[in-house]
mmCIF file of C-alpha atoms in Angstrom:
data_model
loop_
_atom_site.group_PDB
_atom_site.id
_atom_site.type_symbol
_atom_site.label_atom_id
_atom_site.label_comp_id
_atom_site.label_asym_id
_atom_site.label_seq_id
_atom_site.Cartn_x
_atom_site.Cartn_y
_atom_site.Cartn_z
ATOM 1 C CA MET P 1 16.955 -13.930 37.679
ATOM 2 C CA GLY P 2 15.972 -10.322 37.353
ATOM 3 C CA LYS P 3 16.949 -7.923 34.525
ATOM 4 C CA GLU P 4 19.717 -6.051 36.304
ATOM 5 C CA GLU P 5 21.120 -9.186 37.847
ATOM 6 C CA PHE P 6 21.123 -10.809 34.291
ATOM 7 C CA LYS P 7 22.909 -7.959 32.838
ATOM 8 C CA SER P 8 25.481 -7.755 35.625
ATOM 9 C CA VAL P 9 26.384 -11.497 35.117
ATOM 10 C CA PHE P 10 26.752 -11.528 31.266
ATOM 11 C CA THR P 11 29.399 -8.917 30.755
ATOM 12 C CA THR P 12 32.409 -8.435 28.417
ATOM 13 C CA GLU P 13 34.644 -10.045 31.137
ATOM 14 C CA LEU P 14 32.510 -13.209 31.181
ATOM 15 C CA PHE P 15 32.535 -13.589 27.442
ATOM 16 C CA ASN P 16 36.300 -13.157 27.270
ATOM 17 C CA GLU P 17 36.636 -15.681 30.109
ATOM 18 C CA ILE P 18 34.510 -18.183 28.089
ATOM 19 C CA HIS P 19 36.855 -17.730 25.133
ATOM 20 C CA THR P 20 39.846 -18.379 27.420
ATOM 21 C CA MET P 21 38.187 -21.619 28.577
ATOM 22 C CA ILE P 22 37.774 -22.727 24.987
ATOM 23 C CA GLU P 23 41.467 -21.992 24.222
ATOM 24 C CA GLU P 24 42.489 -24.006 27.206
ATOM 25 C CA LYS P 25 40.246 -26.916 26.272
ATOM 26 C CA ILE P 26 38.271 -26.491 29.500
ATOM 27 C CA LEU P 27 35.039 -25.854 27.533
ATOM 28 C CA SER P 28 34.116 -27.382 24.236
ATOM 29 C CA MET P 29 32.711 -25.410 21.361
ATOM 30 C CA GLU P 30 29.547 -27.523 21.360
ATOM 31 C CA ASN P 31 28.845 -26.717 24.981
ATOM 32 C CA THR P 32 29.786 -23.059 24.383
ATOM 33 C CA ILE P 33 27.146 -22.882 21.674
ATOM 34 C CA LEU P 34 24.586 -24.563 23.859
ATOM 35 C CA LEU P 35 25.229 -22.140 26.695
ATOM 36 C CA LEU P 36 25.079 -19.064 24.420
ATOM 37 C CA LYS P 37 21.862 -20.185 22.797
ATOM 38 C CA HIS P 38 20.165 -20.509 26.123
ATOM 39 C CA ILE P 39 21.526 -17.125 27.259
ATOM 40 C CA SER P 40 20.176 -15.510 24.080
ATOM 41 C CA TYR P 41 16.847 -17.292 24.300
ATOM 42 C CA TYR P 42 16.269 -15.998 27.784
ATOM 43 C CA SER P 43 17.410 -12.515 26.881
ATOM 44 C CA ASN P 44 15.000 -12.435 23.937
ATOM 45 C CA ILE P 45 12.152 -13.720 25.921
ATOM 46 C CA LYS P 46 12.664 -11.143 28.613
ATOM 47 C CA ARG P 47 13.582 -8.326 26.247
ATOM 48 C CA ILE P 48 16.974 -7.863 27.953
ATOM 49 C CA TRP P 49 19.649 -6.411 25.644
ATOM 50 C CA ILE P 50 23.080 -7.888 26.361
ATOM 51 C CA GLU P 51 25.674 -5.121 25.702
ATOM 52 C CA GLY P 52 28.982 -6.900 26.518
ATOM 53 C CA PHE P 53 29.382 -9.307 23.651
ATOM 54 C CA GLU P 54 30.616 -7.099 20.812
ATOM 55 C CA GLY P 55 34.352 -6.685 20.527
ATOM 56 C CA THR P 56 35.139 -9.598 22.885
ATOM 57 C CA SER P 57 37.545 -12.309 21.817
ATOM 58 C CA LEU P 58 34.631 -14.713 21.769
ATOM 59 C CA CYS P 59 32.663 -12.535 19.384
ATOM 60 C CA LYS P 60 35.687 -12.255 17.065
ATOM 61 C CA ARG P 61 36.114 -15.940 17.137
ATOM 62 C CA PHE P 62 32.433 -16.515 16.139
ATOM 63 C CA GLU P 63 32.832 -13.956 13.310
ATOM 64 C CA GLU P 64 35.923 -15.756 11.975
ATOM 65 C CA MET P 65 34.230 -19.143 12.195
ATOM 66 C CA ILE P 66 31.116 -17.971 10.355
ATOM 67 C CA VAL P 67 33.220 -16.657 7.379
ATOM 68 C CA GLU P 68 35.383 -19.807 7.319
ATOM 69 C CA GLU P 69 32.435 -22.163 7.445
ATOM 70 C CA GLU P 70 30.537 -20.247 4.829
ATOM 71 C CA LYS P 71 33.521 -20.334 2.416
ATOM 72 C CA LYS P 72 33.714 -24.131 2.444
ATOM 73 C CA LYS P 73 32.518 -25.760 -0.804
ATOM 74 C CA GLU P 74 32.568 -29.291 0.559
ATOM 75 C CA GLU P 75 32.034 -30.809 4.010
ATOM 76 C CA LYS P 76 30.380 -27.663 5.135
ATOM 77 C CA ASN P 77 28.726 -28.156 8.590
ATOM 78 C CA GLU P 78 25.356 -26.538 8.084
ATOM 79 C CA LYS P 79 24.205 -27.131 11.700
ATOM 80 C CA LEU P 80 27.393 -25.554 13.175
ATOM 81 C CA LEU P 81 27.033 -22.595 10.815
ATOM 82 C CA ALA P 82 23.386 -22.103 11.789
ATOM 83 C CA ASP P 83 24.235 -22.313 15.486
ATOM 84 C CA LEU P 84 27.073 -19.806 15.185
ATOM 85 C CA CYS P 85 24.856 -17.446 13.240
ATOM 86 C CA GLU P 86 22.055 -17.758 15.882
ATOM 87 C CA CYS P 87 24.368 -16.928 18.639
ATOM 88 C CA TYR P 88 25.951 -14.023 16.731
ATOM 89 C CA ILE P 89 22.732 -12.178 15.862
ATOM 90 C CA SER P 90 21.165 -12.841 19.297
ATOM 91 C CA LEU P 91 24.081 -11.517 21.409
ATOM 92 C CA SER P 92 25.481 -8.755 19.088
ATOM 93 C CA ASP P 93 24.123 -5.255 18.679
ATOM 94 C CA ASP P 94 26.433 -3.932 16.174
ATOM 95 C CA TYR P 95 26.548 -6.315 13.168
ATOM 96 C CA ILE P 96 29.040 -6.672 10.267
ATOM 97 C CA PRO P 97 26.666 -6.280 7.307
ATOM 98 C CA LYS P 98 28.282 -9.137 5.353
ATOM 99 C CA LEU P 99 27.986 -11.516 8.377
ATOM 100 C CA LEU P 100 24.336 -10.446 8.991
ATOM 101 C CA CYS P 101 23.472 -11.358 5.377
ATOM 102 C CA ILE P 102 24.968 -14.752 5.727
ATOM 103 C CA CYS P 103 23.313 -15.390 9.072
ATOM 104 C CA VAL P 104 19.758 -14.469 8.018
ATOM 105 C CA SER P 105 19.845 -16.678 4.966
ATOM 106 C CA CYS P 106 21.553 -19.549 6.790
ATOM 107 C CA ILE P 107 19.101 -19.631 9.731
ATOM 108 C CA LEU P 108 16.042 -19.514 7.513
ATOM 109 C CA LYS P 109 17.321 -22.254 5.274
ATOM 110 C CA ALA P 110 18.253 -24.462 8.209
ATOM 111 C CA ASN P 111 14.655 -24.267 9.592
ATOM 112 C CA LEU P 112 12.705 -24.845 6.403
ATOM 113 C CA LYS P 113 9.967 -27.531 6.612
ATOM 114 C CA LYS P 114 11.374 -28.859 9.943
ATOM 115 C CA GLU P 115 9.152 -31.305 11.849
ATOM 116 C CA GLY P 116 9.845 -33.879 14.517
ATOM 117 C CA ASN P 117 9.823 -34.047 18.302
ATOM 118 C CA GLU P 118 9.428 -31.331 20.879
ATOM 119 C CA GLU P 119 13.181 -30.794 21.092
ATOM 120 C CA ALA P 120 13.413 -30.148 17.392
ATOM 121 C CA GLN P 121 10.560 -27.654 17.632
ATOM 122 C CA LYS P 122 12.281 -25.913 20.536
ATOM 123 C CA GLU P 123 15.420 -25.441 18.390
ATOM 124 C CA VAL P 124 13.367 -23.900 15.589
ATOM 125 C CA GLU P 125 11.638 -21.659 18.113
ATOM 126 C CA MET P 126 14.992 -20.417 19.441
ATOM 127 C CA ALA P 127 16.335 -19.766 15.940
ATOM 128 C CA LEU P 128 13.278 -17.815 14.726
ATOM 129 C CA LEU P 129 13.079 -15.876 18.009
ATOM 130 C CA SER P 130 16.667 -14.680 17.432
ATOM 131 C CA LEU P 131 15.618 -13.348 13.964
ATOM 132 C CA SER P 132 12.564 -11.590 15.367
ATOM 133 C CA ASN P 133 14.650 -8.865 17.061
ATOM 134 C CA LEU P 134 16.435 -7.779 13.862
ATOM 135 C CA ASP P 135 14.908 -4.456 13.414
ATOM 136 C CA VAL P 136 17.869 -3.152 11.252
ATOM 137 C CA LEU P 137 18.108 -5.023 7.975
ATOM 138 C CA TYR P 138 17.912 -2.466 5.247
ATOM 139 C CA PHE P 139 21.115 -3.680 3.699
ATOM 140 C CA VAL P 140 19.897 -7.323 3.400
ATOM 141 C CA GLU P 141 18.394 -7.977 -0.085
ATOM 142 C CA GLN P 142 15.003 -9.672 -0.433
ATOM 143 C CA LYS P 143 16.545 -12.638 -2.299
ATOM 144 C CA GLN P 144 18.434 -13.570 0.912
ATOM 145 C CA TYR P 145 15.316 -14.052 2.971
ATOM 146 C CA LEU P 146 12.017 -13.680 1.067
ATOM 147 C CA ASN P 147 11.540 -17.118 -0.508
ATOM 148 C CA GLU P 148 12.622 -18.872 2.654
ATOM 149 C CA ILE P 149 10.326 -16.958 4.996
ATOM 150 C CA LYS P 150 7.405 -17.456 2.626
ATOM 151 C CA GLU P 151 8.072 -21.219 2.625
ATOM 152 C CA ILE P 152 8.224 -21.187 6.497
ATOM 153 C CA PHE P 153 4.783 -19.525 6.534
ATOM 154 C CA LYS P 154 3.103 -21.613 4.017
ATOM 155 C CA TYR P 155 4.459 -24.900 5.392
ATOM 156 C CA ARG P 156 3.341 -24.050 8.898
ATOM 157 C CA GLN P 157 -0.093 -23.026 7.702
ATOM 158 C CA GLU P 158 -0.457 -26.477 6.062
ATOM 159 C CA HIS P 159 1.394 -28.772 8.612
ATOM 160 C CA HIS P 160 1.318 -26.778 11.864
ATOM 161 C CA ASN P 161 5.028 -27.653 12.504
ATOM 162 C CA LEU P 162 5.883 -24.511 14.499
ATOM 163 C CA THR P 163 5.180 -23.493 18.107
ATOM 164 C CA ARG P 164 3.063 -20.388 18.493
ATOM 165 C CA LEU P 165 6.126 -18.436 19.649
ATOM 166 C CA ALA P 166 8.161 -19.571 16.629
ATOM 167 C CA TYR P 167 5.276 -18.634 14.238
ATOM 168 C CA GLN P 168 4.910 -15.211 15.838
ATOM 169 C CA SER P 169 8.672 -14.637 15.724
ATOM 170 C CA ALA P 170 8.652 -15.350 12.032
ATOM 171 C CA TRP P 171 5.958 -12.833 11.489
ATOM 172 C CA GLU P 172 7.766 -10.257 13.545
ATOM 173 C CA PHE P 173 10.864 -10.821 11.410
ATOM 174 C CA LEU P 174 8.991 -10.028 8.287
ATOM 175 C CA ILE P 175 7.086 -7.073 9.699
ATOM 176 C CA TYR P 176 10.397 -5.300 10.477
ATOM 177 C CA ARG P 177 11.283 -5.659 6.784
ATOM 178 C CA LEU P 178 8.124 -3.694 5.771
ATOM 179 C CA PHE P 179 9.650 -0.534 7.059
ATOM 180 C CA PHE P 180 12.333 -0.548 4.323
ATOM 181 C CA GLU P 181 10.573 -2.734 1.710
ATOM 182 C CA ASN P 182 7.033 -1.330 0.871
ATOM 183 C CA SER P 183 6.862 -3.738 -2.010
ATOM 184 C CA LEU P 184 6.432 -6.592 0.549
ATOM 185 C CA GLU P 185 2.979 -5.315 1.607
ATOM 186 C CA GLU P 186 1.154 -7.118 -1.074
ATOM 187 C CA ASP P 187 2.707 -10.481 -0.229
ATOM 188 C CA PHE P 188 2.294 -9.822 3.459
ATOM 189 C CA VAL P 189 -1.427 -9.018 3.246
ATOM 190 C CA ASN P 190 -2.848 -10.987 0.306
ATOM 191 C CA GLU P 191 -0.425 -13.857 -0.259
ATOM 192 C CA LEU P 192 0.564 -14.826 3.292
ATOM 193 C CA HIS P 193 -2.645 -13.558 4.825
ATOM 194 C CA PHE P 194 -1.440 -11.950 8.054
ATOM 195 C CA GLY P 195 -4.824 -10.636 9.040
ATOM 196 C CA ARG P 196 -6.362 -14.132 8.893
ATOM 197 C CA GLU P 197 -3.502 -15.874 10.564
ATOM 198 C CA ALA P 198 -3.150 -13.383 13.390
ATOM 199 C CA ALA P 199 -7.001 -13.543 14.031
ATOM 200 C CA ARG P 200 -6.830 -17.302 14.252
ATOM 201 C CA GLU P 201 -3.939 -17.319 16.560
ATOM 202 C CA LEU P 202 -5.662 -14.788 18.930
ATOM 203 C CA GLU P 203 -8.926 -16.728 18.884
ATOM 204 C CA GLU P 204 -7.259 -19.984 19.799
ATOM 205 C CA LEU P 205 -5.199 -18.382 22.520
ATOM 206 C CA THR P 206 -8.169 -16.485 23.932
ATOM 207 C CA ARG P 207 -10.009 -19.835 24.337
ATOM 208 C CA ASN P 208 -7.032 -21.413 26.059
ATOM 209 C CA VAL P 209 -6.146 -18.688 28.512
ATOM 210 C CA ASP P 210 -7.206 -19.089 32.144
ATOM 211 C CA TRP P 211 -8.745 -15.701 32.524
ATOM 212 C CA LYS P 212 -9.482 -16.294 36.238
ATOM 213 C CA LYS P 213 -5.773 -16.441 36.985
ATOM 214 C CA LYS P 214 -4.238 -13.320 38.658
ATOM 215 C CA GLU P 215 -2.324 -11.004 36.401
ATOM 216 C CA GLU P 216 0.918 -11.397 38.443
ATOM 217 C CA GLU P 217 1.002 -15.002 37.610
ATOM 218 C CA MET P 218 0.850 -14.398 33.996
ATOM 219 C CA ASN P 219 4.541 -14.492 32.938
ATOM 220 C CA LYS P 220 5.907 -17.058 35.256
ATOM 221 C CA GLU P 221 6.420 -19.649 32.454
ATOM 222 C CA GLU P 222 7.340 -18.554 28.974
ATOM 223 C CA ALA P 223 5.407 -21.218 27.195
ATOM 224 C CA LYS P 224 2.118 -20.239 28.763
ATOM 225 C CA GLU P 225 -0.784 -19.047 26.553
ATOM 226 C CA GLU P 226 -0.831 -15.633 28.138
ATOM 227 C CA PHE P 227 2.778 -14.962 27.176
ATOM 228 C CA ALA P 228 2.114 -16.020 23.512
ATOM 229 C CA LEU P 229 -1.060 -13.832 23.485
ATOM 230 C CA VAL P 230 0.844 -10.708 24.646
ATOM 231 C CA ARG P 231 3.526 -11.259 21.916
ATOM 232 C CA TRP P 232 0.794 -11.746 19.281
ATOM 233 C CA LEU P 233 -0.792 -8.429 20.336
ATOM 234 C CA GLN P 234 2.686 -6.773 20.049
ATOM 235 C CA THR P 235 3.038 -8.188 16.566
ATOM 236 C CA CYS P 236 -0.278 -6.670 15.545
ATOM 237 C CA GLU P 237 0.912 -3.416 16.799
ATOM 238 C CA SER P 238 4.007 -3.717 14.774
ATOM 239 C CA CYS P 239 1.859 -4.465 11.718
ATOM 240 C CA PHE P 240 -0.514 -1.442 12.269
ATOM 241 C CA LEU P 241 2.586 0.883 12.437
ATOM 242 C CA ARG P 242 4.282 -0.466 9.372
ATOM 243 C CA CYS P 243 1.710 -1.813 6.948
ATOM 244 C CA SER P 244 -0.592 0.626 5.182
ATOM 245 C CA LEU P 245 -2.397 -2.018 3.004
ATOM 246 C CA TRP P 246 -5.690 -3.258 4.221
ATOM 247 C CA ASN P 247 -8.219 -5.975 3.308
ATOM 248 C CA GLU P 248 -11.300 -7.608 4.648
ATOM 249 C CA GLU P 249 -9.271 -10.102 6.748
ATOM 250 C CA PHE P 250 -8.188 -7.280 8.982
ATOM 251 C CA VAL P 251 -11.752 -6.629 10.002
ATOM 252 C CA GLY P 252 -11.731 -10.182 11.368
ATOM 253 C CA LEU P 253 -8.379 -9.409 13.095
ATOM 254 C CA ILE P 254 -9.945 -6.328 14.800
ATOM 255 C CA ASN P 255 -12.894 -8.480 15.955
ATOM 256 C CA SER P 256 -10.393 -10.958 17.480
ATOM 257 C CA ILE P 257 -8.702 -8.092 19.337
ATOM 258 C CA VAL P 258 -12.152 -7.019 20.627
ATOM 259 C CA GLN P 259 -12.798 -10.545 21.969
ATOM 260 C CA VAL P 260 -9.444 -10.540 23.733
ATOM 261 C CA PHE P 261 -10.307 -7.244 25.368
ATOM 262 C CA ARG P 262 -13.701 -8.473 26.548
ATOM 263 C CA SER P 263 -12.077 -11.517 28.065
ATOM 264 C CA ALA P 264 -9.251 -9.644 29.721
ATOM 265 C CA LYS P 265 -10.889 -6.522 31.013
ATOM 266 C CA GLY P 266 -11.928 -7.852 34.306
ATOM 267 C CA ASN P 267 -8.505 -9.185 35.415
ATOM 268 C CA TYR P 268 -5.693 -8.376 33.041
ATOM 269 C CA LYS P 269 -4.916 -4.669 32.884
ATOM 270 C CA GLU P 270 -1.846 -5.058 30.659
ATOM 271 C CA ILE P 271 -3.678 -7.005 28.050
ATOM 272 C CA SER P 272 -6.824 -4.801 28.209
ATOM 273 C CA TYR P 273 -4.670 -1.709 27.651
ATOM 274 C CA GLN P 274 -2.802 -3.204 24.806
ATOM 275 C CA CYS P 275 -6.127 -4.168 23.066
ATOM 276 C CA ILE P 276 -7.609 -0.700 23.387
ATOM 277 C CA PHE P 277 -4.352 0.869 22.251
ATOM 278 C CA LEU P 278 -4.546 -1.301 19.116
ATOM 279 C CA LEU P 279 -8.140 -0.199 18.545
ATOM 280 C CA LYS P 280 -7.229 3.336 18.893
ATOM 281 C CA GLU P 281 -4.414 2.924 16.332
ATOM 282 C CA THR P 282 -6.811 1.402 13.804
ATOM 283 C CA SER P 283 -9.118 4.471 14.225
ATOM 284 C CA ILE P 284 -6.204 6.701 13.026
ATOM 285 C CA ARG P 285 -5.386 4.721 9.865
ATOM 286 C CA THR P 286 -6.859 6.165 6.748
ATOM 287 C CA GLY P 287 -7.040 2.684 5.079
ATOM 288 C CA VAL P 288 -9.527 1.479 7.706
ATOM 289 C CA GLU P 289 -12.983 2.621 6.938
ATOM 290 C CA ILE P 290 -15.395 3.667 9.723
ATOM 291 C CA LYS P 291 -17.732 0.888 8.675
ATOM 292 C CA ASP P 292 -14.934 -1.595 9.400
ATOM 293 C CA LEU P 293 -14.617 -0.312 12.993
ATOM 294 C CA MET P 294 -18.388 -0.694 13.370
ATOM 295 C CA LYS P 295 -18.577 -4.108 11.744
ATOM 296 C CA SER P 296 -15.674 -5.467 13.782
ATOM 297 C CA GLY P 297 -17.257 -4.367 17.121
ATOM 298 C CA ALA P 298 -14.438 -1.958 17.892
ATOM 299 C CA ALA P 299 -16.742 0.914 18.653
ATOM 300 C CA ASP P 300 -18.979 -1.215 20.878
ATOM 301 C CA ALA P 301 -15.976 -2.605 22.839
ATOM 302 C CA VAL P 302 -14.663 0.923 23.548
ATOM 303 C CA LEU P 303 -18.179 1.994 24.744
ATOM 304 C CA GLU P 304 -18.273 -1.061 27.062
ATOM 305 C CA GLY P 305 -14.773 -0.324 28.329
ATOM 306 C CA ILE P 306 -15.287 3.322 29.144
ATOM 307 C CA GLN P 307 -18.295 2.515 31.364
ATOM 308 C CA GLN P 308 -16.120 0.405 33.731
ATOM 309 C CA PRO P 309 -16.160 1.865 37.271
ATOM 310 C CA THR P 310 -12.401 1.589 37.854
ATOM 311 C CA LEU P 311 -10.369 3.042 35.030
ATOM 312 C CA GLU P 312 -6.931 4.596 35.095
ATOM 313 C CA ASP P 313 -6.201 7.843 33.305
ATOM 314 C CA GLU P 314 -4.039 6.220 30.713
ATOM 315 C CA MET P 315 -6.861 3.805 29.597
ATOM 316 C CA ILE P 316 -9.401 6.602 29.590
ATOM 317 C CA ASN P 317 -7.161 8.615 27.337
ATOM 318 C CA GLN P 318 -7.117 5.710 24.822
ATOM 319 C CA PHE P 319 -10.964 5.456 24.824
ATOM 320 C CA LEU P 320 -11.324 9.182 24.339
ATOM 321 C CA GLU P 321 -8.793 9.260 21.563
ATOM 322 C CA PHE P 322 -10.683 6.575 19.731
ATOM 323 C CA PHE P 323 -13.853 8.517 19.676
ATOM 324 C CA MET P 324 -12.015 11.791 18.825
ATOM 325 C CA ASN P 325 -10.527 10.148 15.866
ATOM 326 C CA LEU P 326 -13.829 8.756 14.728
ATOM 327 C CA SER P 327 -15.408 12.166 15.224
ATOM 328 C CA LYS P 328 -12.654 13.957 13.207
ATOM 329 C CA ARG P 329 -12.932 11.490 10.351
ATOM 330 C CA LEU P 330 -16.715 11.683 10.220
ATOM 331 C CA LYS P 331 -16.569 15.462 10.119
ATOM 332 C CA ARG P 332 -13.933 15.281 7.299
ATOM 333 C CA GLU P 333 -16.070 12.960 5.320
ATOM 334 C CA MET P 334 -19.069 15.211 5.694
ATOM 335 C CA ASP P 335 -16.996 18.305 4.689
ATOM 336 C CA GLU P 336 -15.750 16.422 1.627
ATOM 337 C CA ALA P 337 -19.244 15.443 0.682
ATOM 338 C CA MET P 338 -20.327 19.097 1.032
ATOM 339 C CA ASP P 339 -17.432 20.362 -0.911
ATOM 340 C CA GLU P 340 -18.126 17.880 -3.740
ATOM 341 C CA ALA P 341 -21.766 18.958 -3.852
ATOM 342 C CA LYS P 342 -20.681 22.691 -4.091
ATOM 343 C CA ARG P 343 -18.203 21.818 -6.932
ATOM 344 C CA LYS P 344 -20.900 19.992 -8.850
ATOM 345 C CA ILE P 345 -23.116 23.223 -8.673
ATOM 346 C CA ILE P 346 -20.242 25.402 -9.864
ATOM 347 C CA ARG P 347 -19.412 22.962 -12.735
ATOM 348 C CA ARG P 348 -22.961 23.005 -13.837
ATOM 349 C CA ARG P 349 -23.024 26.752 -13.898
ATOM 350 C CA VAL P 350 -19.753 26.854 -15.893
ATOM 351 C CA PHE P 351 -21.054 24.321 -18.459
ATOM 352 C CA ASP P 352 -24.329 26.384 -18.751
ATOM 353 C CA LYS P 353 -22.307 29.579 -19.382
ATOM 354 C CA LEU P 354 -20.241 27.727 -22.061
ATOM 355 C CA GLU P 355 -23.372 26.747 -23.927
ATOM 356 C CA GLU P 356 -24.823 30.258 -23.567
ATOM 357 C CA GLU P 357 -21.752 32.266 -24.740
ATOM 358 C CA GLY P 358 -20.254 29.738 -27.151
ATOM 359 C CA TYR P 359 -17.037 27.762 -27.248
ATOM 360 C CA GLU P 360 -15.109 30.244 -29.246
ATOM 361 C CA ASP P 361 -15.154 32.944 -26.598
ATOM 362 C CA THR P 362 -14.254 30.305 -23.999
ATOM 363 C CA ILE P 363 -11.138 29.176 -25.946
ATOM 364 C CA ILE P 364 -9.985 32.844 -26.156
ATOM 365 C CA SER P 365 -10.532 33.188 -22.391
ATOM 366 C CA PHE P 366 -8.199 30.167 -21.764
ATOM 367 C CA HIS P 367 -5.237 32.280 -22.998
ATOM 368 C CA GLU P 368 -5.792 34.638 -20.052
ATOM 369 C CA ILE P 369 -5.691 31.586 -17.715
ATOM 370 C CA PHE P 370 -2.507 30.378 -19.240
ATOM 371 C CA ASP P 371 -0.917 33.762 -18.849
ATOM 372 C CA PHE P 372 -2.095 33.777 -15.262
ATOM 373 C CA LEU P 373 -0.448 30.420 -14.671
ATOM 374 C CA LYS P 374 2.822 31.753 -15.931
ATOM 375 C CA GLY P 375 2.773 34.654 -13.513
ATOM 376 C CA ILE P 376 3.703 34.861 -9.882
ATOM 377 C CA ARG P 377 0.128 34.559 -8.761
ATOM 378 C CA TYR P 378 -0.276 30.839 -9.643
ATOM 379 C CA HIS P 379 -0.372 29.854 -5.974
ATOM 380 C CA LYS P 380 -3.689 31.657 -5.617
ATOM 381 C CA LEU P 381 -5.404 29.127 -7.901
ATOM 382 C CA SER P 382 -7.570 26.524 -6.340
ATOM 383 C CA PHE P 383 -6.269 23.028 -6.447
ATOM 384 C CA ASP P 384 -9.581 22.088 -8.014
ATOM 385 C CA ILE P 385 -9.061 24.285 -11.073
ATOM 386 C CA TYR P 386 -9.237 21.333 -13.391
ATOM 387 C CA TYR P 387 -12.894 20.820 -12.472
ATOM 388 C CA TYR P 388 -13.653 23.993 -14.486
ATOM 389 C CA LEU P 389 -11.638 23.375 -17.654
ATOM 390 C CA VAL P 390 -13.438 21.671 -20.627
ATOM 391 C CA ASN P 391 -11.720 19.810 -23.442
ATOM 392 C CA VAL P 392 -12.994 21.075 -26.749
#
């Protein structure tokens, strides 16, 4: 089913009709939830936003059921609550803040340390995929998701209980939170090791992809390695846009992106372009040192890519921007080194003058500087004025 056809089927009228069928006992709530979970899974996979759910009688019924189930002290049906929450956040686009807080916490708790058969893993995958599209969560406090998402990451890293798509979706969820919670960066980079984990996922997927297959065959089945690879590259892009912290593990991640590019450049234009775009983005980031780009092989990969005989303008633009960014940064570093050398010479002359004329005259001259600072001409002072003041 194509995007437009999908959107034309799942409309406000259809969701209201489903609610009528529930009221008339034609459709059970269990089957309704199963249907909606599959609808939301497909829409999330294909990046199709369903616009007809909000305000329907079915949506209102789900909102009421979530509140009622959450209020229960005893005999609370945790699975029902998690299913309701999953459907609500997957199909809605205009959330009630209180309900969204309940849903995020409930879904994460329901999927902690889950193992089992393929069916159970698929359920976890669907749940985490629904969370991965929540880009607006600034009103949800860290205590409602942080400990649970950390446990999901750490348990997976130890037991490998999540599918690749589920694991990627969990990372995507946390990356969106970085935009509003800068304090998460330390946990994200150094405790949860995103750079290391993303590099490993890309390396394993690169080995498993059939690079001889034609590009148009790539997304025919959602579970294929090519699909997971594309989503992981998108997750890396989200990280580079939102996370300013950097460590050595990210050098390994850039190297993994380079390996993906080298494998894809002959046959997969979409993946090739995405890799080069990511390398270009790293060349902009001030936290990434030029030596990291050289050590990771990024510069070599761009040189290899630009020599290909058949390149589209958009790809060429990314190649050129990479080198332009490197050139600008190298020039800036050279200028800063030269400025520092000049400042050292001037400071040496000032210190020599102090020794020659004596400290008393210098202290008296400071009064003139202070008067100047109080005047309207303070904006003419160099930002480096503190280099020339001496504590006596």
